[in-house]
């Protein structure tokens, strides 16, 4: 498997943090860290959300996206997840990557500087082109959905 090169620009407030990295040889995602101030950790109250800075900007090659996905440990243990999961980082986005975290747990959660808050997954993008028609081919399912096959 050939790695895809992605340019990454650490911003001034990233200073001293580790770049996102695969935690194991088979990891699909690289954990990304909170670039919040060392002295002003974000405290997420139950039911609240926050846009957490990562201190990173990237230039993804055309034909790819980066998905921002939750970490299962934070979700299972603390009810913390990405509100817009999977977040989409477009190949033409040059702003700072931010993680929209929400606390669905029942206790306040403190996000400290350097905490691994989410994971970044590089994925190929297939772009579609619409072909406008007057009717669609028939199928056994037809318009059935939303539980039409049973519970
Ligand atoms: O979790 C996320 C999701 C998005 N973005 C950035 C990168 C992405 O390329 C841009 C736009 O994201 P999206 O298309 O999901 O948001 P939108 O509400 O449609 O905004 P826009 O009108 O700017 O496309 O915001 C993040 O930093 N983190
Ligand atoms: Mg958009």
GROMACS .gro file of N, CA and C and ligand atoms in nm:
model
  482
    1UNK      N    1   0.084  -0.119   0.000
    1UNK     CA    2   0.000   0.000   0.000
    1UNK      C    3   0.088   0.125   0.000
    2UNK      N    4   0.060   0.217  -0.093
    2UNK     CA    5   0.140   0.340  -0.098
    2UNK      C    6   0.072   0.450  -0.018
    3UNK      N    7   0.148   0.514   0.069
    3UNK     CA    8   0.093   0.624   0.147
    3UNK      C    9   0.069   0.744   0.056
    4UNK      N   10  -0.038   0.818   0.085
    4UNK     CA   11  -0.069   0.941   0.012
    4UNK      C   12  -0.009   1.058   0.090
    5UNK      N   13   0.070   1.139   0.025
    5UNK     CA   14   0.131   1.255   0.092
    5UNK      C   15   0.027   1.365   0.110
    6UNK      N   16   0.019   1.416   0.230
    6UNK     CA   17  -0.071   1.528   0.260
    6UNK      C   18   0.011   1.636   0.328
    7UNK      N   19   0.009   1.757   0.271
    7UNK     CA   20   0.083   1.868   0.333
    7UNK      C   21   0.012   1.910   0.461
    8UNK      N   22   0.090   1.932   0.566
    8UNK     CA   23   0.032   1.973   0.695
    8UNK      C   24   0.106   2.095   0.747
    9UNK      N   25   0.028   2.193   0.791
    9UNK     CA   26   0.085   2.318   0.842
    9UNK      C   27   0.049   2.333   0.990
   10UNK      N   28   0.145   2.311   1.080
   10UNK     CA   29   0.117   2.335   1.221
   10UNK      C   30   0.107   2.486   1.246
   11UNK      N   31   0.002   2.528   1.311
   11UNK     CA   32  -0.021   2.670   1.341
   11UNK      C   33   0.049   2.705   1.472
   12UNK      N   34   0.070   2.836   1.498
   12UNK     CA   35   0.147   2.874   1.617
   12UNK      C   36   0.098   2.808   1.745
   13UNK      N   37  -0.034   2.796   1.765
   13UNK     CA   38  -0.083   2.738   1.891
   13UNK      C   39  -0.073   2.585   1.897
   14UNK      N   40  -0.018   2.524   1.791
   14UNK     CA   41   0.007   2.379   1.792
   14UNK      C   42   0.136   2.348   1.868
   15UNK      N   43   0.214   2.453   1.889
   15UNK     CA   44   0.349   2.441   1.943
   15UNK      C   45   0.364   2.336   2.053
   16UNK      N   46   0.454   2.240   2.033
   16UNK     CA   47   0.484   2.142   2.136
   16UNK      C   48   0.399   2.016   2.132
   17UNK      N   49   0.293   2.015   2.050
   17UNK     CA   50   0.207   1.897   2.043
   17UNK      C   51   0.262   1.797   1.941
   18UNK      N   52   0.218   1.673   1.950
   18UNK     CA   53   0.258   1.571   1.852
   18UNK      C   54   0.165   1.576   1.732
   19UNK      N   55   0.221   1.560   1.612
   19UNK     CA   56   0.138   1.550   1.493
   19UNK      C   57   0.048   1.426   1.505
   20UNK      N   58  -0.070   1.429   1.441
   20UNK     CA   59  -0.154   1.308   1.440
   20UNK      C   60  -0.073   1.191   1.388
   21UNK      N   61  -0.096   1.075   1.446
   21UNK     CA   62  -0.017   0.957   1.408
   21UNK      C   63  -0.102   0.833   1.424
   22UNK      N   64  -0.071   0.730   1.346
   22UNK     CA   65  -0.138   0.601   1.364
   22UNK      C   66  -0.086   0.539   1.493
   23UNK      N   67  -0.175   0.494   1.578
   23UNK     CA   68  -0.135   0.439   1.708
   23UNK      C   69  -0.086   0.295   1.695
   24UNK      N   70  -0.136   0.222   1.594
   24UNK     CA   71  -0.090   0.085   1.568
   24UNK      C   72  -0.069   0.071   1.417
   25UNK      N   73  -0.001  -0.038   1.378
   25UNK     CA   74   0.033  -0.054   1.236
   25UNK      C   75  -0.091  -0.069   1.148
   26UNK      N   76  -0.201  -0.114   1.205
   26UNK     CA   77  -0.321  -0.135   1.124
   26UNK      C   78  -0.430  -0.032   1.147
   27UNK      N   79  -0.399   0.075   1.218
   27UNK     CA   80  -0.501   0.176   1.246
   27UNK      C   81  -0.548   0.244   1.118
   28UNK      N   82  -0.679   0.265   1.107
   28UNK     CA   83  -0.734   0.336   0.992
   28UNK      C   84  -0.724   0.486   1.010
   29UNK      N   85  -0.726   0.530   1.134
   29UNK     CA   86  -0.726   0.673   1.161
   29UNK      C   87  -0.607   0.715   1.244
   30UNK      N   88  -0.571   0.842   1.229
   30UNK     CA   89  -0.467   0.903   1.312
   30UNK      C   90  -0.535   0.985   1.420
   31UNK      N   91  -0.500   0.961   1.544
   31UNK     CA   92  -0.559   1.041   1.651
   31UNK      C   93  -0.508   1.184   1.646
   32UNK      N   94  -0.600   1.277   1.665
   32UNK     CA   95  -0.565   1.418   1.660
   32UNK      C   96  -0.589   1.480   1.798
   33UNK      N   97  -0.504   1.578   1.832
   33UNK     CA   98  -0.503   1.631   1.969
   33UNK      C   99  -0.567   1.769   1.980
   34UNK      N  100  -0.616   1.797   2.099
   34UNK     CA  101  -0.676   1.928   2.126
   34UNK      C  102  -0.565   2.031   2.143
   35UNK      N  103  -0.572   2.138   2.066
   35UNK     CA  104  -0.473   2.246   2.078
   35UNK      C  105  -0.535   2.360   2.158
   36UNK      N  106  -0.596   2.326   2.270
   36UNK     CA  107  -0.652   2.429   2.357
   36UNK      C  108  -0.538   2.484   2.443
   37UNK      N  109  -0.561   2.596   2.506
   37UNK     CA  110  -0.458   2.658   2.589
   37UNK      C  111  -0.419   2.567   2.705
   38UNK      N  112  -0.291   2.571   2.742
   38UNK     CA  113  -0.242   2.484   2.850
   38UNK      C  114  -0.312   2.518   2.982
   39UNK      N  115  -0.345   2.646   2.998
   39UNK     CA  116  -0.402   2.689   3.126
   39UNK      C  117  -0.554   2.700   3.125
   40UNK      N  118  -0.612   2.692   3.005
   40UNK     CA  119  -0.758   2.703   3.002
   40UNK      C  120  -0.819   2.586   2.926
   41UNK      N  121  -0.817   2.471   2.992
   41UNK     CA  122  -0.877   2.351   2.935
   41UNK      C  123  -1.026   2.377   2.915
   42UNK      N  124  -1.083   2.312   2.813
   42UNK     CA  125  -1.226   2.326   2.785
   42UNK      C  126  -1.302   2.228   2.873
   43UNK      N  127  -1.398   2.278   2.949
   43UNK     CA  128  -1.483   2.188   3.028
   43UNK      C  129  -1.618   2.180   2.958
   44UNK      N  130  -1.650   2.058   2.911
   44UNK     CA  131  -1.775   2.038   2.839
   44UNK      C  132  -1.879   1.985   2.937
   45UNK      N  133  -1.979   2.065   2.961
   45UNK     CA  134  -2.087   2.022   3.051
   45UNK      C  135  -2.179   1.926   2.976
   46UNK      N  136  -2.249   1.838   3.047
   46UNK     CA  137  -2.342   1.745   2.981
   46UNK      C  138  -2.438   1.820   2.888
   47UNK      N  139  -2.453   1.769   2.767
   47UNK     CA  140  -2.545   1.831   2.670
   47UNK      C  141  -2.483   1.946   2.593
   48UNK      N  142  -2.362   1.986   2.630
   48UNK     CA  143  -2.299   2.100   2.564
   48UNK      C  144  -2.201   2.054   2.455
   49UNK      N  145  -2.172   2.146   2.364
   49UNK     CA  146  -2.078   2.116   2.256
   49UNK      C  147  -1.974   2.226   2.246
   50UNK      N  148  -1.864   2.195   2.177
   50UNK     CA  149  -1.758   2.293   2.159
   50UNK      C  150  -1.683   2.263   2.030
   51UNK      N  151  -1.635   2.371   1.966
   51UNK     CA  152  -1.548   2.356   1.849
   51UNK      C  153  -1.406   2.355   1.903
   52UNK      N  154  -1.342   2.242   1.899
   52UNK     CA  155  -1.210   2.229   1.961
   52UNK      C  156  -1.103   2.243   1.853
   53UNK      N  157  -1.011   2.338   1.871
   53UNK     CA  158  -0.905   2.358   1.770
   53UNK      C  159  -0.804   2.244   1.774
   54UNK      N  160  -0.747   2.215   1.657
   54UNK     CA  161  -0.640   2.114   1.649
   54UNK      C  162  -0.505   2.178   1.623
   55UNK      N  163  -0.506   2.306   1.585
   55UNK     CA  164  -0.380   2.374   1.555
   55UNK      C  165  -0.319   2.330   1.422
   56UNK      N  166  -0.400   2.269   1.337
   56UNK     CA  167  -0.347   2.213   1.212
   56UNK      C  168  -0.429   2.256   1.091
   57UNK      N  169  -0.359   2.290   0.984
   57UNK     CA  170  -0.423   2.308   0.853
   57UNK      C  171  -0.356   2.212   0.757
   58UNK      N  172  -0.432   2.166   0.658
   58UNK     CA  173  -0.378   2.067   0.565
   58UNK      C  174  -0.416   2.103   0.422
   59UNK      N  175  -0.345   2.044   0.328
   59UNK     CA  176  -0.381   2.053   0.186
   59UNK      C  177  -0.393   1.909   0.135
   60UNK      N  178  -0.517   1.861   0.133
   60UNK     CA  179  -0.542   1.722   0.091
   60UNK      C  180  -0.539   1.717  -0.062
   61UNK      N  181  -0.475   1.619  -0.121
   61UNK     CA  182  -0.475   1.611  -0.268
   61UNK      C  183  -0.618   1.595  -0.322
   62UNK      N  184  -0.642   1.653  -0.438
   62UNK     CA  185  -0.772   1.639  -0.502
   62UNK      C  186  -0.806   1.491  -0.516
   63UNK      N  187  -0.933   1.457  -0.494
   63UNK     CA  188  -0.973   1.317  -0.505
   63UNK      C  189  -0.977   1.246  -0.371
   64UNK      N  190  -0.942   1.321  -0.265
   64UNK     CA  191  -0.946   1.264  -0.130
   64UNK      C  192  -1.017   1.360  -0.036
   65UNK      N  193  -1.062   1.306   0.077
   65UNK     CA  194  -1.114   1.387   0.186
   65UNK      C  195  -1.052   1.333   0.314
   66UNK      N  196  -1.061   1.408   0.420
   66UNK     CA  197  -1.031   1.353   0.552
   66UNK      C  198  -1.160   1.352   0.632
   67UNK      N  199  -1.191   1.237   0.690
   67UNK     CA  200  -1.308   1.227   0.777
   67UNK      C  201  -1.264   1.242   0.922
   68UNK      N  202  -1.339   1.323   0.995
   68UNK     CA  203  -1.312   1.342   1.137
   68UNK      C  204  -1.410   1.253   1.213
   69UNK      N  205  -1.358   1.152   1.277
   69UNK     CA  206  -1.447   1.054   1.342
   69UNK      C  207  -1.423   1.051   1.492
   70UNK      N  208  -1.526   1.012   1.568
   70UNK     CA  209  -1.511   1.004   1.713
   70UNK      C  210  -1.417   0.890   1.752
   71UNK      N  211  -1.367   0.896   1.875
   71UNK     CA  212  -1.292   0.785   1.932
   71UNK      C  213  -1.388   0.704   2.019
   72UNK      N  214  -1.388   0.572   1.999
   72UNK     CA  215  -1.487   0.490   2.067
   72UNK      C  216  -1.468   0.489   2.218
   73UNK      N  217  -1.344   0.501   2.263
   73UNK     CA  218  -1.319   0.500   2.407
   73UNK      C  219  -1.384   0.620   2.475
   74UNK      N  220  -1.370   0.738   2.413
   74UNK     CA  221  -1.432   0.858   2.471
   74UNK      C  222  -1.584   0.846   2.469
   75UNK      N  223  -1.635   0.783   2.362
   75UNK     CA  224  -1.780   0.767   2.352
   75UNK      C  225  -1.832   0.668   2.456
   76UNK      N  226  -1.765   0.552   2.466
   76UNK     CA  227  -1.813   0.447   2.556
   76UNK      C  228  -1.797   0.487   2.703
   77UNK      N  229  -1.683   0.549   2.733
   77UNK     CA  230  -1.656   0.578   2.876
   77UNK      C  231  -1.718   0.710   2.922
   78UNK      N  232  -1.728   0.807   2.831
   78UNK     CA  233  -1.768   0.941   2.876
   78UNK      C  234  -1.886   1.001   2.798
   79UNK      N  235  -1.933   0.931   2.695
   79UNK     CA  236  -2.044   0.986   2.617
   79UNK      C  237  -2.003   1.100   2.527
   80UNK      N  238  -1.872   1.108   2.499
   80UNK     CA  239  -1.820   1.218   2.417
   80UNK      C  240  -1.812   1.175   2.271
   81UNK      N  241  -1.867   1.254   2.181
   81UNK     CA  242  -1.863   1.216   2.040
   81UNK      C  243  -1.853   1.341   1.953
   82UNK      N  244  -1.831   1.319   1.823
   82UNK     CA  245  -1.831   1.430   1.728
   82UNK      C  246  -1.976   1.452   1.686
   83UNK      N  247  -2.022   1.572   1.698
   83UNK     CA  248  -2.164   1.601   1.671
   83UNK      C  249  -2.198   1.577   1.525
   84UNK      N  250  -2.106   1.611   1.436
   84UNK     CA  251  -2.133   1.605   1.292
   84UNK      C  252  -2.063   1.485   1.229
   85UNK      N  253  -2.056   1.377   1.301
   85UNK     CA  254  -1.973   1.266   1.253
   85UNK      C  255  -2.029   1.197   1.129
   86UNK      N  256  -1.950   1.154   1.033
   86UNK     CA  257  -1.811   1.194   1.024
   86UNK      C  258  -1.797   1.334   0.968
   87UNK      N  259  -1.717   1.417   1.035
   87UNK     CA  260  -1.690   1.550   0.981
   87UNK      C  261  -1.613   1.536   0.851
   88UNK      N  262  -1.634   1.631   0.763
   88UNK     CA  263  -1.570   1.627   0.631
   88UNK      C  264  -1.467   1.739   0.619
   89UNK      N  265  -1.344   1.704   0.590
   89UNK     CA  266  -1.244   1.805   0.554
   89UNK      C  267  -1.225   1.796   0.404
   90UNK      N  268  -1.265   1.904   0.335
   90UNK     CA  269  -1.258   1.906   0.189
   90UNK      C  270  -1.115   1.929   0.142
   91UNK      N  271  -1.087   1.883   0.020
   91UNK     CA  272  -0.949   1.895  -0.030
   91UNK      C  273  -0.910   2.040  -0.054
   92UNK      N  274  -1.009   2.129  -0.069
   92UNK     CA  275  -0.974   2.270  -0.093
   92UNK      C  276  -0.982   2.355   0.033
   93UNK      N  277  -0.999   2.294   0.148
   93UNK     CA  278  -1.007   2.369   0.275
   93UNK      C  279  -0.867   2.395   0.328
   94UNK      N  280  -0.841   2.522   0.359
   94UNK     CA  281  -0.709   2.559   0.410
   94UNK      C  282  -0.714   2.618   0.551
   95UNK      N  283  -0.835   2.619   0.609
   95UNK     CA  284  -0.848   2.670   0.745
   95UNK      C  285  -0.802   2.567   0.847
   96UNK      N  286  -0.816   2.601   0.971
   96UNK     CA  287  -0.777   2.508   1.078
   96UNK      C  288  -0.879   2.395   1.089
   97UNK      N  289  -0.831   2.274   1.104
   97UNK     CA  290  -0.922   2.161   1.132
   97UNK      C  291  -0.974   2.177   1.274
   98UNK      N  292  -1.106   2.174   1.288
   98UNK     CA  293  -1.168   2.182   1.421
   98UNK      C  294  -1.256   2.060   1.442
   99UNK      N  295  -1.268   2.022   1.567
   99UNK     CA  296  -1.347   1.904   1.601
   99UNK      C  297  -1.467   1.951   1.682
  100UNK      N  298  -1.586   1.920   1.633
  100UNK     CA  299  -1.707   1.963   1.704
  100UNK      C  300  -1.747   1.850   1.799
  101UNK      N  301  -1.712   1.869   1.924
  101UNK     CA  302  -1.737   1.765   2.025
  101UNK      C  303  -1.865   1.797   2.101
  102UNK      N  304  -1.939   1.692   2.136
  102UNK     CA  305  -2.057   1.709   2.222
  102UNK      C  306  -2.049   1.607   2.335
  103UNK      N  307  -2.088   1.652   2.451
  103UNK     CA  308  -2.087   1.565   2.569
  103UNK      C  309  -2.228   1.510   2.590
  104UNK      N  310  -2.248   1.384   2.551
  104UNK     CA  311  -2.378   1.319   2.569
  104UNK      C  312  -2.379   1.236   2.698
  105UNK      N  313  -2.273   1.249   2.776
  105UNK     CA  314  -2.266   1.178   2.904
  105UNK      C  315  -2.337   1.256   3.013
  106UNK      N  316  -2.321   1.210   3.136
  106UNK     CA  317  -2.391   1.277   3.246
  106UNK      C  318  -2.298   1.348   3.343
  107UNK      N  319  -2.170   1.361   3.303
  107UNK     CA  320  -2.075   1.432   3.389
  107UNK      C  321  -1.995   1.531   3.304
  108UNK      N  322  -1.948   1.640   3.364
  108UNK     CA  323  -1.863   1.733   3.289
  108UNK      C  324  -1.738   1.659   3.240
  109UNK      N  325  -1.690   1.696   3.121
  109UNK     CA  326  -1.569   1.634   3.066
  109UNK      C  327  -1.468   1.744   3.037
  110UNK      N  328  -1.349   1.728   3.093
  110UNK     CA  329  -1.244   1.828   3.074
  110UNK      C  330  -1.153   1.787   2.959
  111UNK      N  331  -1.142   1.874   2.860
  111UNK     CA  332  -1.053   1.849   2.746
  111UNK      C  333  -0.923   1.925   2.770
  112UNK      N  334  -0.819   1.851   2.799
  112UNK     CA  335  -0.690   1.914   2.830
  112UNK      C  336  -0.609   1.931   2.701
  113UNK      N  337  -0.515   2.023   2.704
  113UNK     CA  338  -0.425   2.041   2.589
  113UNK      C  339  -0.352   1.909   2.561
  114UNK      N  340  -0.351   1.867   2.434
  114UNK     CA  341  -0.280   1.746   2.395
  114UNK      C  342  -0.363   1.620   2.403
  115UNK      N  343  -0.484   1.630   2.458
  115UNK     CA  344  -0.572   1.513   2.466
  115UNK      C  345  -0.613   1.467   2.326
  116UNK      N  346  -0.613   1.336   2.305
  116UNK     CA  347  -0.654   1.284   2.174
  116UNK      C  348  -0.807   1.282   2.168
  117UNK      N  349  -0.864   1.369   2.085
  117UNK     CA  350  -1.008   1.394   2.090
  117UNK      C  351  -1.086   1.330   1.976
  118UNK      N  352  -1.018   1.292   1.869
  118UNK     CA  353  -1.089   1.237   1.752
  118UNK      C  354  -0.985   1.168   1.665
  119UNK      N  355  -1.030   1.108   1.556
  119UNK     CA  356  -0.935   1.047   1.463
  119UNK      C  357  -0.963   1.092   1.320
  120UNK      N  358  -0.856   1.105   1.245
  120UNK     CA  359  -0.863   1.153   1.107
  120UNK      C  360  -0.842   1.036   1.012
  121UNK      N  361  -0.937   1.015   0.921
  121UNK     CA  362  -0.927   0.905   0.826
  121UNK      C  363  -0.923   0.963   0.684
  122UNK      N  364  -0.818   0.934   0.611
  122UNK     CA  365  -0.809   0.977   0.471
  122UNK      C  366  -0.893   0.881   0.387
  123UNK      N  367  -0.976   0.936   0.300
  123UNK     CA  368  -1.064   0.850   0.220
  123UNK      C  369  -1.073   0.904   0.077
  124UNK      N  370  -1.079   0.812  -0.021
  124UNK     CA  371  -1.098   0.858  -0.159
  124UNK      C  372  -1.239   0.911  -0.180
  125UNK      N  373  -1.250   1.008  -0.266
  125UNK     CA  374  -1.381   1.067  -0.296
  125UNK      C  375  -1.417   1.033  -0.440
  126UNK      N  376  -1.535   0.978  -0.458
  126UNK     CA  377  -1.586   0.954  -0.592
  126UNK      C  378  -1.690   1.061  -0.621
  127UNK      N  379  -1.665   1.143  -0.719
  127UNK     CA  380  -1.760   1.252  -0.749
  127UNK      C  381  -1.862   1.201  -0.851
  128UNK      N  382  -1.985   1.244  -0.835
  128UNK     CA  383  -2.090   1.197  -0.925
  128UNK      C  384  -2.130   1.306  -1.023
  129UNK      N  385  -2.189   1.264  -1.132
  129UNK     CA  386  -2.247   1.358  -1.229
  129UNK      C  387  -2.391   1.314  -1.250
  130UNK      N  388  -2.487   1.405  -1.228
  130UNK     CA  389  -2.629   1.370  -1.243
  130UNK      C  390  -2.663   1.341  -1.389
  131UNK      N  391  -2.751   1.244  -1.409
  131UNK     CA  392  -2.806   1.216  -1.541
  131UNK      C  393  -2.958   1.225  -1.524
  132UNK      N  394  -3.014   1.337  -1.563
  132UNK     CA  395  -3.155   1.363  -1.537
  132UNK      C  396  -3.244   1.278  -1.628
  133UNK      N  397  -3.344   1.209  -1.567
  133UNK     CA  398  -3.434   1.122  -1.645
  133UNK      C  399  -3.578   1.150  -1.605
  134UNK      N  400  -3.673   1.094  -1.680
  134UNK     CA  401  -3.816   1.113  -1.649
  134UNK      C  402  -3.871   1.003  -1.561
  135UNK      N  403  -3.805   0.888  -1.557
  135UNK     CA  404  -3.852   0.776  -1.475
  135UNK      C  405  -3.732   0.690  -1.439
  136UNK      N  406  -3.744   0.620  -1.327
  136UNK     CA  407  -3.636   0.531  -1.282
  136UNK      C  408  -3.677   0.386  -1.303
  137UNK      N  409  -3.581   0.297  -1.317
  137UNK     CA  410  -3.613   0.155  -1.334
  137UNK      C  411  -3.681   0.100  -1.209
  138UNK      N  412  -3.769  -0.001  -1.229
  138UNK     CA  413  -3.843  -0.057  -1.116
  138UNK      C  414  -3.760  -0.160  -1.042
  139UNK      N  415  -3.783  -0.171  -0.911
  139UNK     CA  416  -3.713  -0.271  -0.829
  139UNK      C  417  -3.813  -0.335  -0.734
  140UNK      N  418  -3.777  -0.448  -0.674
  140UNK     CA  419  -3.864  -0.514  -0.576
  140UNK      C  420  -3.887  -0.424  -0.455
  141UNK      N  421  -3.789  -0.350  -0.415
  141UNK     CA  422  -3.803  -0.261  -0.298
  141UNK      C  423  -3.891  -0.141  -0.330
  142UNK      N  424  -3.875  -0.090  -0.449
  142UNK     CA  425  -3.950   0.029  -0.486
  142UNK      C  426  -3.925   0.142  -0.389
  143UNK      N  427  -4.033   0.201  -0.336
  143UNK     CA  428  -4.019   0.314  -0.244
  143UNK      C  429  -4.016   0.268  -0.099
  144UNK      N  430  -4.015   0.137  -0.077
  144UNK     CA  431  -4.013   0.085   0.061
  144UNK      C  432  -3.882   0.116   0.129
  145UNK      N  433  -3.890   0.159   0.250
  145UNK     CA  434  -3.770   0.192   0.327
  145UNK      C  435  -3.808   0.219   0.471
  146UNK      N  436  -3.715   0.266   0.548
  146UNK     CA  437  -3.745   0.312   0.685
  146UNK      C  438  -3.812   0.203   0.768
  147UNK      N  439  -3.764   0.077   0.752
  147UNK     CA  440  -3.821  -0.033   0.830
  147UNK      C  441  -3.920  -0.117   0.753
  148UNK      N  442  -3.929  -0.100   0.621
  148UNK     CA  443  -4.029  -0.172   0.542
  148UNK      C  444  -4.007  -0.323   0.545
  149UNK      N  445  -3.884  -0.369   0.574
  149UNK     CA  446  -3.857  -0.513   0.577
  149UNK      C  447  -3.879  -0.571   0.717
  150UNK      N  448  -3.921  -0.491   0.809
  150UNK     CA  449  -3.945  -0.540   0.945
  150UNK      C  450  -3.843  -0.477   1.040
  151UNK      N  451  -3.860  -0.512   1.164
  151UNK     CA  452  -3.775  -0.450   1.266
  151UNK      C  453  -3.638  -0.513   1.268
  152LIG     O1  454  -1.564   1.850   1.162
  152LIG     C1  455  -1.531   1.936   1.079
  152LIG     C2  456  -1.606   1.958   0.962
  152LIG     C3  457  -1.564   2.057   0.873
  152LIG     N1  458  -1.452   2.129   0.898
  152LIG     C4  459  -1.406   2.229   0.801
  152LIG     C5  460  -1.338   2.161   0.683
  152LIG     C6  461  -1.442   2.155   0.578
  152LIG     O2  462  -1.384   2.153   0.449
  152LIG     C7  463  -1.520   2.283   0.606
  152LIG     C8  464  -1.661   2.280   0.559
  152LIG     O3  465  -1.725   2.170   0.619
  152LIG     P1  466  -1.874   2.130   0.580
  152LIG     O4  467  -1.891   2.131   0.432
  152LIG     O5  468  -1.907   2.007   0.655
  152LIG     O6  469  -1.956   2.248   0.648
  152LIG     P2  470  -2.063   2.349   0.587
  152LIG     O7  471  -2.154   2.385   0.696
  152LIG     O8  472  -2.125   2.292   0.461
  152LIG     O9  473  -1.972   2.473   0.555
  152LIG     P3  474  -1.929   2.532   0.413
  152LIG    O10  475  -2.045   2.610   0.366
  152LIG    O11  476  -1.809   2.615   0.443
  152LIG    O12  477  -1.895   2.416   0.322
  152LIG    O13  478  -1.515   2.299   0.747
  152LIG     C9  479  -1.375   2.105   1.012
  152LIG    O14  480  -1.272   2.167   1.036
  152LIG     N2  481  -1.418   2.009   1.099
  153LIG    MG1  482  -2.009   2.239   0.291
   0.00000   0.00000   0.00000
